[in-house]
Amino acid sequence: MITLQSYLQGQWQSGEGEGAPLHDPTRGEVIARASTAGLDLLGALDWAREKGGPALRAMSFAERGAALKAMSKALHDAREALIEISIRSAGTPRSDAKFDIDGAIGTLAYYASLGRGLGDRCDLVEGEGEALTRSSRFWGHHVKVPIRGVAVHVNAFNFPAWGFAEKAAVALLAGVPVITKPATATAWLTVECVRAIVEAGALPEGALQLVSGSTGPMLEHLGEQDALAFTGSASTGTMLRGLPNMLSRSVRVNVEADSLNAALLAPGVEPGSPTWEMFIRDVGREISQKTGQKCTAVRRILVPEALVEPVREALAEELGRVRIGDPADPSCRMGPISTAAQRDDVLAGIDALVSAGAEIVYQAERPELAGFFVAPTLLLARAPEQASAVHEREVFGPVATILPYADMDQAARLVALGLGSLVTSVYGDDPSLLGPLLREIAPHTGRILLGSKKIADQAIAPGMVLPSCVHGGPGRAGGGEELGGLRGLDFYMQRTAVQGDRALLDRLFGVSRAKD
Ligand code: NAP
């Protein structure tokens, strides 16, 4: 039995008592335990603020970028061991384990390169500034400096490596120390990521700490200079952002929550055409990859009424090719759901969709294994605007519902019924339809992937979050924004308007300009 430790104040530490169990989702056995009882979690906040913050702020962006590169390399060097832990503790086949771990390695490397590009600076200045009066001397700049507190990152169970790394990369590059808290159910992988980074000596003391288990009283003690970035369920996100100190002390809070992402096949796409093939391939992948446990997975499949049956058939064929079983078997492409509770939630979710008027139109066979398996399931809601649960309940597994639409107005209305999504994908080639549609759906989604024949063989599926593009969405999706290149740093930096003599300000903040 493994006891997961936390890494606090420069030490690996075990909590008291039995702790919470972690299961092997393929067999259902308990494989590890985690507890933070008795650990000095408030001391960890001070450690970050007093040791990690000053150390990071003393580093230039290029130096912080070099530290991120060292983190990326540490994970890369440990990659094989990390993949094994992912297979065992999260039930991911090798390809899904790589998706998570390589995503972590790549995101750290991407932010490392942004740091290198920013060079010797320690803070940022927006643009060239502006004259504030008729005088060309009295000038205004907006400067961005790291907040003086700590970034606490609370992550969901589905991406124990990438979820940790994508948040940490941005905060650390901004110059803010991190305390990362993975979901307990799959925390083993995060523990080993942090261990690899600590052993590589990639970061200054206090820049990165890890909580394996409950955060105890920690979040109630965040203040004006701290930040909380959360990924998980809408209910937990709502509760955390509503804590009295978050509200009264204006703590920065970013929430990534539930999302009923839509994939929309536009009219005029012929079955068998490159755009059609791209649509079927992407939707099939989004349903089965990571066993559908991706915040960006497709949950609603919008299809012109006349194409419902060809789409159903093609998706059933696509899903029928996915081998489900023991993730340690190299031929297996889909593993179990990560926890028993999530498995039960997925099964209850399918029932809720059926009660709302959807019918199951394809279901694969569940393997005869003891673990938390759910077969890929495709539903059809013939009256899509009436089937409210289809737009409201995120069934966090290999499950999606086909929704027929009559015209573009109805298609846009159906997308909006999700009340805010992380990503919407649209597949079509007719610009006269696509332009108005994109403008109509953009306010309801954080990212749009437009699939068309010219990129059918080179685009990345919509579920893949790229560090250069914003990740987050309005409304139900939490209203947050992460990544997006340098945009992501804004969450960890105070933007301050500074007014004064232009030449002096330029000098103070390292702004160079052509002579007037
Ligand atoms: P969750 O129960 O909301 O947990 C998310 C994180 O919050 C975990 O680290 C959890 O820690 C922590 N947490 C829960 N209660 C807390 C509290 N009172 N104080 C501090 N931390 C607390 O979500 P989940 O089980 O990971 O995922 C469930 C659902 O979240 C999914 O079904 C899906 O709907 C949604 N989800 C959304 C995204 C997204 O990016 N949009 C990603 C994944 C999941 P413990 O594990 O220790 O309880």
Coordinates of C-alpha atoms and ligand atoms in Angstrom, one line a residue:
M1 CA 0.0 0.0 0.0
I2 CA 1.4 3.4 -1.0
T3 CA 1.0 6.4 1.3
L4 CA 1.0 9.6 -0.8
Q5 CA 3.0 12.4 0.7
S6 CA 2.6 16.1 0.4
Y7 CA 5.6 18.3 -0.4
L8 CA 5.4 21.3 2.0
Q9 CA 8.0 23.7 3.2
G10 CA 10.7 21.9 1.4
Q11 CA 9.9 18.5 2.9
W12 CA 8.0 15.4 1.9
Q13 CA 5.5 14.8 4.7
S14 CA 2.8 12.2 5.5
G15 CA -0.5 13.2 7.1
E16 CA -1.9 11.4 10.1
G17 CA -4.6 8.7 10.2
E18 CA -5.7 6.3 7.5
G19 CA -6.5 8.9 4.9
A20 CA -8.6 8.7 1.8
P21 CA -8.3 5.6 -0.5
L22 CA -7.2 5.7 -4.1
H23 CA -8.3 2.8 -6.3
D24 CA -7.0 1.0 -9.3
P25 CA -10.0 1.7 -11.6
T26 CA -9.4 -1.4 -13.7
R27 CA -9.7 -3.8 -10.8
G28 CA -11.4 -1.7 -8.2
E29 CA -8.7 -2.5 -5.5
V30 CA -7.3 0.2 -3.1
I31 CA -3.8 1.0 -4.2
A32 CA -2.8 4.0 -2.1
R33 CA -4.0 6.4 0.6
A34 CA -3.6 10.1 1.2
S35 CA -4.1 12.3 4.2
T36 CA -3.1 15.9 5.1
A37 CA -4.4 15.6 8.7
G38 CA -2.0 17.3 11.1
L39 CA 0.1 18.9 8.4
D40 CA 1.0 22.6 8.7
L41 CA -1.0 23.7 5.6
L42 CA -1.2 27.4 6.7
G43 CA 2.6 27.3 7.2
A44 CA 2.8 26.3 3.5
L45 CA 1.0 29.5 2.5
D46 CA 3.6 31.6 4.4
W47 CA 6.4 29.5 3.0
A48 CA 5.3 30.3 -0.5
R49 CA 4.8 34.0 0.2
E50 CA 8.0 34.4 2.1
K51 CA 10.4 32.1 0.3
G52 CA 9.0 31.3 -3.2
G53 CA 7.6 34.7 -4.2
P54 CA 10.8 36.7 -3.5
A55 CA 12.9 34.1 -5.2
L56 CA 10.8 34.0 -8.3
R57 CA 10.5 37.8 -8.5
A58 CA 14.3 38.1 -8.3
M59 CA 14.4 36.1 -11.5
S60 CA 14.0 37.5 -15.0
F61 CA 11.4 36.1 -17.4
A62 CA 14.2 34.3 -19.2
E63 CA 15.4 32.7 -15.9
R64 CA 11.9 31.7 -15.0
G65 CA 11.5 30.3 -18.5
A66 CA 14.8 28.3 -18.0
A67 CA 13.2 26.9 -14.8
L68 CA 10.1 25.8 -16.7
K69 CA 12.3 24.1 -19.3
A70 CA 14.0 22.2 -16.5
M71 CA 10.6 21.2 -15.2
S72 CA 9.6 20.0 -18.7
K73 CA 12.9 18.0 -19.0
A74 CA 12.4 16.4 -15.6
L75 CA 9.0 15.1 -16.6
H76 CA 10.3 14.0 -20.0
D77 CA 13.1 12.1 -18.2
A78 CA 10.6 10.4 -15.9
R79 CA 8.1 9.9 -18.8
E80 CA 8.0 6.0 -18.9
A81 CA 7.6 5.7 -15.1
L82 CA 4.8 8.4 -15.2
I83 CA 3.0 6.5 -18.0
E84 CA 3.0 3.3 -15.9
I85 CA 1.5 5.1 -12.9
S86 CA -1.1 6.7 -15.0
I87 CA -2.2 3.3 -16.4
R88 CA -2.4 1.8 -12.9
S89 CA -3.9 4.7 -11.0
A90 CA -6.1 6.4 -13.6
G91 CA -7.0 3.5 -15.8
T92 CA -5.7 5.2 -18.9
P93 CA -4.4 3.2 -21.9
R94 CA -0.9 4.2 -22.9
S95 CA -2.2 6.7 -25.6
D96 CA -4.4 8.5 -23.0
A97 CA -1.5 8.5 -20.5
K98 CA 0.7 10.1 -23.1
F99 CA -2.0 12.6 -23.9
D100 CA -1.9 13.8 -20.3
I101 CA 1.8 13.6 -19.6
D102 CA 3.1 14.9 -23.0
G103 CA 0.5 17.7 -22.7
A104 CA 2.3 18.6 -19.4
I105 CA 5.7 18.4 -20.9
G106 CA 4.7 20.4 -24.0
T107 CA 2.9 23.2 -22.1
L108 CA 5.9 23.7 -19.8
A109 CA 8.2 23.8 -22.8
Y110 CA 5.8 26.3 -24.6
Y111 CA 5.8 28.7 -21.6
A112 CA 9.6 28.2 -21.2
S113 CA 10.0 29.6 -24.8
L114 CA 7.7 32.5 -24.0
G115 CA 9.9 33.3 -21.0
R116 CA 13.1 33.1 -23.2
G117 CA 11.4 35.5 -25.6
L118 CA 10.7 38.1 -22.9
G119 CA 14.4 38.1 -21.9
D120 CA 15.8 40.1 -18.9
R121 CA 12.6 41.9 -17.9
C122 CA 10.9 41.0 -14.6
D123 CA 7.6 42.7 -15.3
L124 CA 5.5 43.7 -18.4
V125 CA 4.4 46.9 -20.0
E126 CA 1.4 47.1 -22.3
G127 CA 2.1 48.7 -25.6
E128 CA 3.7 52.1 -25.9
G129 CA 1.3 53.9 -23.6
E130 CA -0.6 57.1 -24.3
A131 CA -0.3 60.9 -23.9
L132 CA -2.7 62.0 -21.1
T133 CA -3.0 65.7 -22.0
R134 CA -2.0 67.8 -25.0
S135 CA 1.6 67.7 -23.7
S136 CA 3.6 64.9 -25.1
R137 CA 5.4 64.6 -21.8
F138 CA 2.6 63.7 -19.4
W139 CA 2.3 60.0 -20.2
G140 CA 0.4 56.9 -19.1
H141 CA 1.6 53.4 -19.1
H142 CA 0.0 50.2 -17.9
V143 CA 2.5 48.0 -16.2
K144 CA 2.0 44.4 -15.0
V145 CA 3.8 43.1 -11.9
P146 CA 3.4 39.7 -10.2
I147 CA 1.0 39.7 -7.2
R148 CA 2.8 39.2 -3.9
G149 CA 1.0 36.2 -2.6
V150 CA 0.6 32.5 -3.6
A151 CA -1.3 30.8 -6.3
V152 CA -3.3 27.8 -5.0
H153 CA -4.3 25.4 -7.8
V154 CA -7.1 22.9 -7.2
N155 CA -7.4 20.4 -10.0
A156 CA -9.8 17.8 -11.3
F157 CA -9.2 14.1 -11.4
N158 CA -9.0 13.7 -15.1
F159 CA -5.7 15.3 -16.0
P160 CA -3.3 14.7 -13.0
A161 CA -0.2 15.7 -15.0
W162 CA -1.4 18.3 -17.6
G163 CA -3.8 20.0 -15.2
F164 CA -1.0 20.5 -12.7
A165 CA 1.5 21.7 -15.3
E166 CA -0.7 24.0 -17.4
K167 CA -1.6 26.1 -14.3
A168 CA 1.9 25.9 -12.7
A169 CA 3.6 27.0 -15.9
V170 CA 1.6 30.2 -16.2
A171 CA 1.9 31.2 -12.5
L172 CA 5.6 30.5 -12.3
L173 CA 6.4 32.4 -15.4
A174 CA 4.4 35.3 -14.0
G175 CA 6.6 35.1 -10.9
V176 CA 4.1 33.7 -8.4
P177 CA 4.7 30.6 -6.3
V178 CA 2.4 27.6 -6.6
I179 CA 0.7 25.2 -4.2
T180 CA -0.9 22.5 -6.3
K181 CA -3.7 20.3 -5.1
P182 CA -4.6 17.4 -7.4
A183 CA -7.9 15.6 -7.0
T184 CA -7.2 12.9 -4.4
A185 CA -8.5 10.0 -6.6
T186 CA -5.7 10.3 -9.1
A187 CA -3.1 12.3 -7.1
W188 CA -0.4 9.6 -7.3
L189 CA 0.6 10.8 -10.8
T190 CA 0.9 14.4 -9.7
V191 CA 3.0 13.4 -6.7
E192 CA 5.5 11.7 -9.0
C193 CA 5.5 14.7 -11.4
V194 CA 6.4 17.0 -8.5
R195 CA 8.9 14.5 -7.1
A196 CA 10.7 14.5 -10.5
I197 CA 10.8 18.3 -10.6
V198 CA 12.0 18.6 -7.0
E199 CA 14.7 16.0 -7.6
A200 CA 15.9 17.8 -10.7
G201 CA 16.3 21.0 -8.6
A202 CA 14.3 22.9 -11.3
L203 CA 12.9 25.6 -9.0
P204 CA 13.9 27.8 -6.2
E205 CA 12.8 26.9 -2.7
G206 CA 9.2 27.7 -2.0
A207 CA 8.2 28.0 -5.6
L208 CA 6.3 24.8 -5.8
Q209 CA 4.4 22.8 -3.0
L210 CA 2.0 19.9 -3.3
V211 CA -1.0 19.0 -1.2
S212 CA -2.0 15.3 -1.5
G213 CA -5.4 15.2 0.0
S214 CA -7.6 17.8 1.6
T215 CA -6.6 21.5 1.6
G216 CA -8.0 21.8 5.2
P217 CA -8.3 25.4 6.2
M218 CA -6.0 26.7 3.5
L219 CA -8.4 28.3 1.1
E220 CA -10.2 30.3 3.9
H221 CA -6.8 32.0 4.5
L222 CA -6.2 33.3 1.0
G223 CA -6.1 37.1 0.8
E224 CA -5.8 40.1 -1.4
Q225 CA -2.5 39.2 -3.0
D226 CA -3.3 35.5 -3.5
A227 CA -5.0 33.6 -6.4
L228 CA -7.1 30.5 -6.6
A229 CA -7.4 28.6 -9.9
F230 CA -9.9 25.8 -9.8
T231 CA -10.9 23.0 -12.2
G232 CA -13.7 20.6 -11.4
S233 CA -17.4 20.5 -10.9
A234 CA -19.6 23.6 -11.1
S235 CA -20.9 22.9 -7.6
T236 CA -17.5 22.9 -6.0
G237 CA -16.4 25.9 -8.0
T238 CA -19.4 27.9 -6.9
M239 CA -18.9 27.0 -3.3
L240 CA -15.2 27.9 -3.4
R241 CA -15.6 31.2 -5.2
G242 CA -18.4 32.0 -2.6
L243 CA -16.2 31.5 0.5
P244 CA -16.4 34.7 2.6
N245 CA -12.7 35.6 2.3
M246 CA -12.8 35.2 -1.5
L247 CA -15.6 37.8 -1.6
S248 CA -14.6 40.2 1.1
R249 CA -10.9 40.2 0.3
S250 CA -11.4 40.1 -3.5
V251 CA -9.2 37.1 -3.9
R252 CA -8.5 36.4 -7.6
V253 CA -10.5 33.2 -8.5
N254 CA -10.5 31.4 -11.9
V255 CA -13.0 28.6 -12.4
E256 CA -13.1 25.9 -15.1
A257 CA -16.2 23.9 -14.6
D258 CA -18.8 21.8 -16.4
S259 CA -19.2 22.2 -20.2
L260 CA -21.7 20.7 -22.7
N261 CA -19.5 21.2 -25.7
A262 CA -21.2 20.9 -29.1
A263 CA -19.9 19.6 -32.5
L264 CA -22.0 21.0 -35.3
L265 CA -22.1 19.5 -38.8
A266 CA -23.1 22.3 -41.2
P267 CA -25.5 21.8 -44.1
G268 CA -24.0 20.8 -47.4
V269 CA -21.3 18.5 -46.1
E270 CA -21.5 15.3 -48.2
P271 CA -21.1 11.9 -46.5
G272 CA -17.6 10.6 -47.4
S273 CA -16.2 14.1 -48.1
P274 CA -13.0 15.2 -46.3
T275 CA -15.0 17.5 -44.0
W276 CA -17.4 14.7 -43.2
E277 CA -14.6 12.3 -42.4
M278 CA -13.0 14.9 -40.2
F279 CA -16.3 15.4 -38.3
I280 CA -16.8 11.7 -37.7
R281 CA -13.2 11.1 -36.7
D282 CA -13.2 14.0 -34.3
V283 CA -16.5 13.2 -32.6
G284 CA -15.5 9.5 -32.3
R285 CA -12.2 10.5 -30.7
E286 CA -13.9 12.9 -28.4
I287 CA -16.3 10.3 -27.1
S288 CA -13.7 7.6 -26.5
Q289 CA -10.4 9.4 -25.7
K290 CA -9.8 9.5 -21.9
T291 CA -13.0 7.5 -21.7
G292 CA -14.9 10.7 -22.4
Q293 CA -13.5 12.3 -19.2
K294 CA -12.3 15.5 -20.8
C295 CA -13.8 18.9 -20.0
T296 CA -13.5 19.6 -23.7
A297 CA -15.1 16.4 -24.9
V298 CA -18.1 16.6 -27.3
R299 CA -21.4 16.0 -25.5
R300 CA -23.9 17.3 -28.1
I301 CA -23.7 16.4 -31.8
L302 CA -25.7 18.9 -33.9
V303 CA -26.7 17.4 -37.3
P304 CA -29.0 18.6 -40.1
E305 CA -32.2 16.6 -39.9
A306 CA -31.6 14.8 -43.1
L307 CA -28.2 13.5 -42.0
V308 CA -29.2 12.0 -38.7
E309 CA -29.1 8.4 -39.8
P310 CA -25.9 8.5 -41.8
V311 CA -24.2 10.3 -38.9
R312 CA -25.5 7.7 -36.4
E313 CA -24.3 4.8 -38.6
A314 CA -20.8 6.3 -39.2
L315 CA -20.3 7.1 -35.5
A316 CA -21.5 3.7 -34.4
E317 CA -18.9 2.2 -36.8
E318 CA -16.2 4.5 -35.6
L319 CA -17.0 3.7 -31.9
G320 CA -17.3 0.0 -32.7
R321 CA -13.6 0.0 -33.6
V322 CA -12.5 1.2 -30.2
R323 CA -11.2 -1.8 -28.1
I324 CA -12.3 -1.4 -24.5
G325 CA -10.5 -3.2 -21.7
D326 CA -7.5 -3.4 -19.4
P327 CA -5.5 -0.3 -20.1
A328 CA -2.2 -2.2 -19.6
D329 CA -3.1 -4.2 -22.7
P330 CA -1.3 -2.4 -25.6
S331 CA -4.2 -3.2 -28.0
C332 CA -6.8 -1.5 -25.7
R333 CA -7.8 2.0 -26.7
M334 CA -10.3 2.8 -23.9
G335 CA -10.1 2.1 -20.2
P336 CA -12.4 2.4 -17.3
I337 CA -13.8 5.6 -15.7
S338 CA -11.4 6.8 -13.0
T339 CA -13.5 6.3 -9.9
A340 CA -16.5 4.3 -8.8
A341 CA -18.4 7.5 -7.9
Q342 CA -17.8 9.0 -11.4
R343 CA -18.9 5.6 -13.0
D344 CA -22.1 5.8 -11.0
D345 CA -22.6 9.4 -12.0
V346 CA -22.2 8.6 -15.7
L347 CA -24.7 5.7 -15.5
A348 CA -27.2 8.0 -13.6
G349 CA -26.5 10.6 -16.3
I350 CA -27.4 8.3 -19.1
D351 CA -30.7 7.5 -17.3
A352 CA -31.4 11.2 -16.9
L353 CA -30.9 11.8 -20.7
V354 CA -33.3 9.0 -21.5
S355 CA -35.8 10.4 -19.0
A356 CA -35.5 13.7 -20.8
G357 CA -36.6 12.1 -24.1
A358 CA -33.3 10.9 -25.6
E359 CA -33.1 7.3 -26.9
I360 CA -30.0 5.1 -26.9
V361 CA -29.1 4.5 -30.6
Y362 CA -25.8 2.8 -30.1
Q363 CA -24.1 1.1 -27.1
A364 CA -20.9 -0.9 -27.2
E365 CA -20.3 -4.0 -25.0
R366 CA -18.9 -3.4 -21.5
P367 CA -15.8 -5.7 -20.9
E368 CA -16.1 -8.4 -18.3
L369 CA -13.8 -6.8 -15.8
A370 CA -14.4 -5.9 -12.2
G371 CA -13.4 -2.2 -12.6
F372 CA -15.4 1.0 -13.3
F373 CA -16.1 0.4 -17.0
V374 CA -18.9 2.1 -19.0
A375 CA -19.5 1.3 -22.6
P376 CA -19.5 4.1 -25.2
T377 CA -23.1 5.2 -25.6
L378 CA -24.7 7.3 -28.3
L379 CA -28.1 8.8 -27.8
L380 CA -30.6 10.7 -30.1
A381 CA -32.9 13.4 -28.9
R382 CA -35.5 13.9 -31.7
A383 CA -37.0 17.0 -30.0
P384 CA -33.7 18.6 -29.1
E385 CA -35.1 21.9 -27.6
Q386 CA -37.4 20.0 -25.3
A387 CA -34.7 17.6 -24.0
S388 CA -33.4 20.0 -21.3
A389 CA -31.1 17.5 -19.5
V390 CA -29.2 17.1 -22.8
H391 CA -28.1 20.7 -22.5
E392 CA -27.8 20.8 -18.7
R393 CA -26.3 17.6 -17.5
E394 CA -22.6 17.0 -18.2
V395 CA -22.3 13.2 -18.4
F396 CA -18.6 12.9 -17.8
G397 CA -17.9 9.7 -19.7
P398 CA -18.0 8.1 -23.2
V399 CA -21.5 9.5 -23.9
A400 CA -22.9 12.0 -26.4
T401 CA -26.3 12.8 -27.9
I402 CA -27.2 13.5 -31.5
L403 CA -29.5 16.6 -31.9
P404 CA -31.2 17.1 -35.3
Y405 CA -31.7 20.7 -36.3
A406 CA -33.9 22.2 -39.0
D407 CA -32.0 25.4 -39.9
M408 CA -29.1 27.6 -38.9
D409 CA -31.2 29.6 -36.4
Q410 CA -32.1 26.5 -34.6
A411 CA -28.5 25.2 -34.7
A412 CA -27.3 28.4 -33.0
R413 CA -30.1 28.3 -30.5
L414 CA -29.2 24.7 -29.5
V415 CA -25.5 25.7 -29.0
A416 CA -26.6 28.5 -26.7
L417 CA -28.8 26.2 -24.6
G418 CA -25.6 24.8 -23.1
L419 CA -25.3 28.2 -21.3
G420 CA -21.6 28.5 -21.9
S421 CA -19.0 26.0 -23.2
L422 CA -15.3 25.6 -23.3
V423 CA -15.2 24.6 -27.0
T424 CA -17.6 24.3 -29.9
S425 CA -16.5 22.7 -33.2
V426 CA -18.2 23.5 -36.5
Y427 CA -17.6 21.4 -39.7
G428 CA -18.5 22.9 -43.0
D429 CA -17.2 24.6 -46.2
D430 CA -19.9 27.2 -47.1
P431 CA -18.7 30.6 -45.9
S432 CA -22.1 32.2 -46.4
L433 CA -23.4 29.9 -43.6
L434 CA -20.4 29.8 -41.4
G435 CA -19.8 33.6 -41.0
P436 CA -23.1 34.4 -39.4
L437 CA -23.1 31.1 -37.4
L438 CA -19.7 31.8 -35.9
R439 CA -20.7 35.3 -34.8
E440 CA -23.9 33.9 -33.2
I441 CA -22.2 31.1 -31.2
A442 CA -19.0 32.9 -30.2
P443 CA -20.5 34.7 -27.2
H444 CA -21.4 31.2 -25.8
T445 CA -18.1 29.5 -26.1
G446 CA -14.4 30.1 -25.2
R447 CA -13.0 28.5 -28.3
I448 CA -14.2 27.5 -31.7
L449 CA -12.6 24.9 -34.0
L450 CA -13.7 25.3 -37.6
G451 CA -13.2 22.1 -39.5
S452 CA -13.2 22.3 -43.3
K453 CA -11.8 20.4 -46.3
K454 CA -8.5 22.4 -46.5
I455 CA -7.5 21.5 -43.0
A456 CA -9.2 18.1 -42.7
D457 CA -6.0 16.1 -42.7
Q458 CA -4.0 18.5 -40.4
A459 CA -6.2 20.0 -37.7
I460 CA -6.0 18.8 -34.1
A461 CA -9.3 17.5 -32.6
P462 CA -11.3 20.1 -30.6
G463 CA -10.7 18.4 -27.3
M464 CA -7.0 19.2 -27.4
V465 CA -6.2 22.3 -25.4
L466 CA -3.3 24.2 -26.9
P467 CA -1.3 26.6 -24.6
S468 CA -1.3 29.3 -27.2
C469 CA -5.1 29.5 -27.3
V470 CA -7.4 30.5 -24.5
H471 CA -8.8 27.7 -22.4
G472 CA -12.0 28.6 -20.5
G473 CA -15.6 29.5 -21.3
P474 CA -18.4 31.7 -20.2
G475 CA -21.4 30.8 -18.0
R476 CA -21.7 27.2 -17.0
A477 CA -18.1 26.6 -18.0
G478 CA -17.0 28.8 -15.1
G479 CA -16.4 32.1 -16.8
G480 CA -12.6 31.6 -16.5
E481 CA -9.7 31.9 -18.8
E482 CA -6.4 30.0 -18.7
L483 CA -3.4 29.7 -21.0
G484 CA -3.7 31.7 -24.3
G485 CA 0.0 32.5 -24.4
L486 CA 1.0 35.6 -22.5
R487 CA -2.7 36.4 -21.8
G488 CA -2.7 33.7 -19.1
L489 CA -0.2 35.7 -17.1
D490 CA -2.7 38.5 -16.5
F491 CA -4.5 36.4 -13.8
Y492 CA -1.3 36.4 -11.7
M493 CA -0.2 40.0 -12.3
Q494 CA -1.6 43.3 -11.1
R495 CA -2.1 45.7 -14.0
T496 CA -1.3 49.2 -12.7
A497 CA -1.7 52.5 -14.6
V498 CA 1.4 54.6 -14.0
Q499 CA 1.2 58.3 -14.9
G500 CA 4.1 60.7 -15.2
D501 CA 7.0 62.0 -17.3
R502 CA 7.2 59.9 -20.3
A503 CA 11.0 59.7 -20.5
L504 CA 11.2 58.8 -16.8
L505 CA 8.6 56.1 -17.1
D506 CA 10.1 54.7 -20.2
R507 CA 13.4 54.5 -18.4
L508 CA 11.9 52.9 -15.2
F509 CA 10.0 50.3 -17.1
G510 CA 12.5 49.6 -19.9
V511 CA 10.4 50.9 -22.8
S512 CA 12.4 51.7 -25.8
R513 CA 11.0 53.9 -28.5
A514 CA 12.1 55.6 -31.7
K515 CA 13.3 59.2 -31.2
D516 CA 10.3 61.7 -31.8
Ligands
NAP1 P1 -14.8 18.1 -7.8 O1 -15.5 17.1 -6.9 O2 -15.4 19.4 -8.0 O3 -13.3 18.2 -7.4 C1 -12.4 19.0 -8.0 C2 -11.3 19.4 -7.1 O4 -11.8 20.2 -6.0 C3 -10.6 18.2 -6.5 O5 -9.2 18.5 -6.3 C4 -11.2 18.1 -5.1 O6 -10.4 17.5 -4.1 C5 -11.4 19.6 -4.8 N1 -12.4 19.9 -3.8 C6 -13.6 19.4 -3.6 N2 -14.2 19.9 -2.6 C7 -13.3 20.8 -2.1 C8 -13.4 21.7 -0.9 N3 -14.4 21.8 -0.1 N4 -12.3 22.4 -0.7 C9 -11.2 22.4 -1.5 N5 -11.1 21.6 -2.5 C10 -12.2 20.8 -2.8 O7 -14.7 17.5 -9.3 P2 -14.1 16.1 -9.8 O8 -14.5 15.0 -9.0 O9 -12.6 16.3 -10.0 O10 -14.8 16.1 -11.2 C11 -16.2 16.0 -11.1 C12 -16.8 16.8 -12.2 O11 -16.1 18.0 -12.5 C13 -16.9 16.1 -13.5 O12 -18.0 15.2 -13.5 C14 -17.1 17.2 -14.5 O13 -18.4 17.5 -14.5 C15 -16.3 18.3 -13.9 N6 -15.0 18.6 -14.5 C16 -14.8 19.7 -15.2 C17 -13.6 20.0 -15.8 C18 -13.3 21.2 -16.6 O14 -12.2 21.6 -16.9 N7 -14.3 22.0 -16.9 C19 -12.5 19.0 -15.7 C20 -12.8 17.9 -15.0 C21 -14.0 17.7 -14.4 P3 -10.7 16.0 -3.6 O15 -10.5 15.1 -4.8 O16 -9.6 15.8 -2.6 O17 -12.1 16.0 -3.1

